[in-house]
């Protein structure tokens, strides 16, 4: 993690007559309402993309947009947009939002907080009759997480043309259900073409940091300079099943032994090649999976990240070397597929400067930083001036039901977000 | 694997006027019929205990027993018995058989061959009007494999009193279905009490070797002196889920990294403490199992075997040491449960001598040996004189759809089996 700048406390004059005051009680109530949809026993969220729980939270979101008088559009892969007109309806709009889907057992803040902060900002603009030049559109991107369907960032990636609509609709989950079938099952296959229908002025997204930096530095808001690049790999080791008793060890071709060898060596590759490299094996499945049978197959994933794209590329070859070595030791073979690669993102200075000014005007402690997690803003950055705000994650925990952000930090982030949005739209 | 004696070719006079000739064509046809029930695309078997496929093969078996005029009994945990009376109906019976359930993707020979060899022997006795003093009972034991419900050898273990009937009926599969529910669902919860209703004279079981020794020595039949002892362990490593990007490696508590560490060290424990120790991790499940989430849990099994019971006990503590060390390295915790332990078996000299005489009379190449796999005969040995015959496994492969035994070896084994059964029953 690279910290670009320490805490900044300074004051700059506001552009506007008065400061916009968000309704923090309403924001919290809305957050609680949304958090009850797909809530787990441990106060986390189980809201896999395009699931029944996702359908319910989408219904809530669409209803809230309509109640606010926004023009709602749903595109062919389920991205939901709500438009508030500006004083110049033909001006390029400002896009704001995040995602409402969750990890299998994720927290309440990841994604959802960004959507609801944007919703609260728009509600405040409506209540306070805030004038703004540009239209503002709020968005909920389909399948940010990539837990049910791969790749992650599917909605934004398709929107910017990184993936074709046909490819996206044909992606399947573990049960063989396609994105298209899942969209139709929950009634969110919209009519709109999945692409920008006009030039977009800028994109702004608030998100939890998902790491420990802001908390360690006691800073409420991170203004994000950029995002790590990453690669996702899927490996399958092919061995030979055999009886755990009478088959001698010398003749075994144990797919799990080879895979375990790779798992340990992938961990050792963290911080290699470049200081900031992180590597993770998050999934591993063993076949046939019987206590007294030598495993014949082991499928696993590898996630590699760094701000240095060359380091990511080099790490991918390191993983291949580890597979070669481990499979040679165990007399097994393997397949390795790179299922996703995204280069590092350097966000637009336009959004970053607006956010810095907003944080300074509001006198909220903030810092510039690099993000380690992938975000829809990375793809949006390919077609417009994009930027992000982070709020702290307690203990840096995320993708975990215990994920938490202090409410005072949420409010700080929401204030900077609202002020930044106002500046971008003016 | 310990080889007690090399190949033996000698001739002893028969006890009987003429040799019994089994119908090898009928045996093969019966084998093909049974192999079509639960047959996989790769000519293996998918016939998990108490499944719909198991129900169909049980129906076939019961119908074949009835057609042969045997008295059929089904006990309260689904063990199926068929009785052919002897000339002394009150004499203690000889019990013969094996199991018809399979691994998730197992072969056609494991278990099934022993049941069908016993069936062919009884059919031959009926056709040739062979006289024998003792009653002969054929048996199909419920859940030998332990793939769907644990522990393995459930039917025989309950029959000999190793497990209580209540405990067995309450065991659950991965979907939470109990043995009792599964028995009722397929209509095989019988009325008979699951226990010996009289003294049993002896137990004889033919099985595939599931290892490479007989094939390597070019011997058709193994006369089994004993069976390895074994322990089954279930371990769960508890870590903390976290984001694969922004969470720094130093703070991770990755359950899979710790489990992989144990998997590799468990492999290194093979052949330690005693020469014949074999260790296997056959199952491993990762939670939550998402590509960009640090695993919070890893559940896996360990199978430890040796002919030396002290070595098994020592290995179990070695596995615990490995868990201690791996979890300390990764800041994780673990639970470890020993779900099954069986001491080594030394089979009865009564059955072994009869089998040796039979093989010598028939002049079929044979050797004495120790078996590495668990078998129902081990439990039967606790209450009667038990013994086993092995036939070769091509390439030693088993628990694998490619499992194979040359038909000439099947015939050799079936002949020795029939002759041994005749001697035991006389």
CSV table of N, CA and C in Angstrom, one decimal, chain B residues 226-288:
chain,number,residue,atom,x,y,z
B,226,UNK,N,-3.7,-60.7,7.6
B,226,UNK,CA,-4.2,-59.7,8.5
B,226,UNK,C,-4.4,-58.4,7.8
B,227,UNK,N,-4.9,-57.4,8.5
B,227,UNK,CA,-5.3,-56.1,7.9
B,227,UNK,C,-4.6,-55.0,8.8
B,228,UNK,N,-4.2,-54.0,8.1
B,228,UNK,CA,-3.7,-52.8,8.8
B,228,UNK,C,-4.7,-52.2,9.8
B,229,UNK,N,-4.1,-51.7,10.9
B,229,UNK,CA,-4.9,-50.8,11.7
B,229,UNK,C,-5.0,-49.4,11.1
B,230,UNK,N,-6.0,-48.6,11.5
B,230,UNK,CA,-6.0,-47.3,11.0
B,230,UNK,C,-6.8,-46.3,11.9
B,231,UNK,N,-6.5,-45.1,11.6
B,231,UNK,CA,-7.2,-44.0,12.3
B,231,UNK,C,-7.7,-43.0,11.3
B,232,UNK,N,-8.9,-42.5,11.5
B,232,UNK,CA,-9.4,-41.4,10.6
B,232,UNK,C,-9.6,-40.1,11.5
B,233,UNK,N,-9.0,-39.0,11.0
B,233,UNK,CA,-9.1,-37.8,11.7
B,233,UNK,C,-9.9,-36.7,10.8
B,234,UNK,N,-10.6,-35.9,11.5
B,234,UNK,CA,-11.1,-34.7,10.9
B,234,UNK,C,-10.6,-33.4,11.5
B,235,UNK,N,-10.0,-32.6,10.7
B,235,UNK,CA,-9.4,-31.3,11.3
B,235,UNK,C,-10.1,-30.1,10.6
B,236,UNK,N,-10.3,-29.1,11.4
B,236,UNK,CA,-10.8,-27.8,10.9
B,236,UNK,C,-9.9,-26.7,11.3
B,237,UNK,N,-9.3,-26.0,10.4
B,237,UNK,CA,-8.5,-24.8,10.7
B,237,UNK,C,-9.4,-23.6,10.7
B,238,UNK,N,-9.4,-22.8,11.7
B,238,UNK,CA,-10.2,-21.5,11.8
B,238,UNK,C,-9.3,-20.3,11.6
B,239,UNK,N,-9.5,-19.6,10.5
B,239,UNK,CA,-8.7,-18.4,10.3
B,239,UNK,C,-9.7,-17.2,10.3
B,240,UNK,N,-9.4,-16.2,9.4
B,240,UNK,CA,-10.2,-15.0,9.4
B,240,UNK,C,-10.4,-14.6,7.9
B,241,UNK,N,-11.6,-14.4,7.5
B,241,UNK,CA,-11.7,-14.1,6.0
B,241,UNK,C,-11.4,-12.6,5.9
B,242,UNK,N,-10.9,-12.2,4.8
B,242,UNK,CA,-10.4,-10.9,4.5
B,242,UNK,C,-10.2,-10.7,3.0
B,243,UNK,N,-10.1,-9.4,2.6
B,243,UNK,CA,-10.0,-9.1,1.2
B,243,UNK,C,-8.6,-9.5,0.6
B,244,UNK,N,-8.6,-10.2,-0.5
B,244,UNK,CA,-7.3,-10.6,-1.1
B,244,UNK,C,-6.4,-9.5,-1.6
B,245,UNK,N,-7.0,-8.3,-1.7
B,245,UNK,CA,-6.2,-7.1,-2.1
B,245,UNK,C,-5.6,-6.3,-1.0
B,246,UNK,N,-6.4,-5.5,-0.3
B,246,UNK,CA,-5.9,-4.5,0.6
B,246,UNK,C,-5.5,-5.1,2.0
B,247,UNK,N,-5.8,-6.3,2.3
B,247,UNK,CA,-5.4,-6.8,3.6
B,247,UNK,C,-3.9,-7.3,3.5
B,248,UNK,N,-3.1,-6.7,4.3
B,248,UNK,CA,-1.6,-7.0,4.3
B,248,UNK,C,-1.3,-8.4,4.7
B,249,UNK,N,-0.3,-9.0,4.1
B,249,UNK,CA,0.0,-10.4,4.4
B,249,UNK,C,0.3,-10.6,5.9
B,250,UNK,N,1.0,-9.6,6.5
B,250,UNK,CA,1.4,-9.8,7.9
B,250,UNK,C,0.2,-10.0,8.8
B,251,UNK,N,-0.9,-9.5,8.4
B,251,UNK,CA,-2.1,-9.6,9.3
B,251,UNK,C,-3.0,-10.7,9.0
B,252,UNK,N,-2.7,-11.5,8.0
B,252,UNK,CA,-3.6,-12.5,7.5
B,252,UNK,C,-3.6,-13.7,8.4
B,253,UNK,N,-4.8,-14.3,8.5
B,253,UNK,CA,-5.0,-15.6,9.2
B,253,UNK,C,-5.6,-16.6,8.2
B,254,UNK,N,-4.8,-17.1,7.3
B,254,UNK,CA,-5.3,-17.8,6.2
B,254,UNK,C,-5.4,-19.3,6.5
B,255,UNK,N,-6.7,-19.7,6.6
B,255,UNK,CA,-6.9,-21.1,7.0
B,255,UNK,C,-6.4,-22.1,6.0
B,256,UNK,N,-6.4,-21.7,4.7
B,256,UNK,CA,-5.9,-22.6,3.7
B,256,UNK,C,-4.4,-22.8,3.7
B,257,UNK,N,-3.7,-21.7,3.9
B,257,UNK,CA,-2.3,-21.7,4.0
B,257,UNK,C,-1.8,-22.7,5.1
B,258,UNK,N,-2.5,-22.6,6.3
B,258,UNK,CA,-2.2,-23.5,7.4
B,258,UNK,C,-2.5,-25.0,7.0
B,259,UNK,N,-3.7,-25.1,6.4
B,259,UNK,CA,-4.1,-26.5,6.0
B,259,UNK,C,-3.1,-27.1,5.0
B,260,UNK,N,-2.7,-26.3,4.0
B,260,UNK,CA,-1.8,-26.8,3.0
B,260,UNK,C,-0.5,-27.2,3.6
B,261,UNK,N,0.0,-26.4,4.6
B,261,UNK,CA,1.2,-26.8,5.3
B,261,UNK,C,1.0,-28.2,6.0
B,262,UNK,N,-0.1,-28.4,6.5
B,262,UNK,CA,-0.4,-29.7,7.2
B,262,UNK,C,-0.4,-30.8,6.1
B,263,UNK,N,-1.1,-30.6,5.0
B,263,UNK,CA,-1.2,-31.6,3.9
B,263,UNK,C,0.2,-32.1,3.5
B,264,UNK,N,1.1,-31.1,3.3
B,264,UNK,CA,2.4,-31.5,2.8
B,264,UNK,C,3.2,-32.3,3.9
B,265,UNK,N,3.0,-31.9,5.2
B,265,UNK,CA,3.7,-32.6,6.2
B,265,UNK,C,3.1,-33.9,6.6
B,266,UNK,N,1.8,-34.0,6.4
B,266,UNK,CA,1.2,-35.4,6.5
B,266,UNK,C,1.7,-36.3,5.5
B,267,UNK,N,1.9,-35.9,4.3
B,267,UNK,CA,2.5,-36.7,3.3
B,267,UNK,C,3.9,-37.2,3.7
B,268,UNK,N,4.7,-36.2,4.3
B,268,UNK,CA,6.1,-36.6,4.7
B,268,UNK,C,6.1,-37.6,5.9
B,269,UNK,N,4.9,-37.7,6.5
B,269,UNK,CA,4.8,-38.7,7.6
B,269,UNK,C,4.7,-40.1,7.1
B,270,UNK,N,4.3,-40.3,5.8
B,270,UNK,CA,4.2,-41.7,5.3
B,270,UNK,C,5.6,-42.3,5.5
B,271,UNK,N,5.6,-43.6,5.9
B,271,UNK,CA,6.8,-44.4,6.1
B,271,UNK,C,7.6,-43.9,7.4
B,272,UNK,N,7.1,-42.9,8.1
B,272,UNK,CA,7.8,-42.6,9.4
B,272,UNK,C,7.2,-43.4,10.5
B,273,UNK,N,8.0,-43.5,11.6
B,273,UNK,CA,7.6,-44.3,12.8
B,273,UNK,C,7.7,-45.8,12.5
B,274,UNK,N,7.0,-46.2,11.4
B,274,UNK,CA,7.1,-47.6,11.0
B,274,UNK,C,7.2,-47.6,9.5
B,275,UNK,N,7.9,-48.6,8.9
B,275,UNK,CA,8.1,-48.6,7.4
B,275,UNK,C,6.8,-48.6,6.6
B,276,UNK,N,5.8,-49.2,7.2
B,276,UNK,CA,4.6,-49.5,6.4
B,276,UNK,C,3.5,-48.4,6.6
B,277,UNK,N,3.8,-47.3,7.3
B,277,UNK,CA,2.8,-46.3,7.6
B,277,UNK,C,2.4,-45.6,6.3
B,278,UNK,N,1.1,-45.4,6.0
B,278,UNK,CA,0.7,-44.6,4.9
B,278,UNK,C,-0.3,-43.6,5.4
B,279,UNK,N,-0.2,-42.4,4.9
B,279,UNK,CA,-1.0,-41.2,5.3
B,279,UNK,C,-1.6,-40.6,4.1
B,280,UNK,N,-2.8,-40.1,4.2
B,280,UNK,CA,-3.5,-39.5,3.1
B,280,UNK,C,-4.5,-38.4,3.6
B,281,UNK,N,-4.5,-37.3,2.8
B,281,UNK,CA,-5.6,-36.3,3.0
B,281,UNK,C,-6.4,-36.5,1.8
B,282,UNK,N,-7.7,-36.9,2.0
B,282,UNK,CA,-8.6,-37.2,0.9
B,282,UNK,C,-9.6,-36.2,0.6
B,283,UNK,N,-10.0,-35.4,1.7
B,283,UNK,CA,-11.0,-34.4,1.6
B,283,UNK,C,-10.4,-33.1,2.1
B,284,UNK,N,-10.7,-32.0,1.4
B,284,UNK,CA,-10.4,-30.6,1.9
B,284,UNK,C,-11.4,-29.7,1.4
B,285,UNK,N,-12.0,-28.9,2.3
B,285,UNK,CA,-13.0,-27.9,1.9
B,285,UNK,C,-12.7,-26.6,2.5
B,286,UNK,N,-12.8,-25.5,1.6
B,286,UNK,CA,-12.3,-24.2,2.0
B,286,UNK,C,-13.6,-23.3,2.1
B,287,UNK,N,-13.6,-22.5,3.2
B,287,UNK,CA,-14.7,-21.5,3.3
B,287,UNK,C,-14.1,-20.1,3.4
B,288,UNK,N,-14.8,-19.1,3.0
B,288,UNK,CA,-16.0,-19.1,2.2
B,288,UNK,C,-15.8,-19.6,0.8
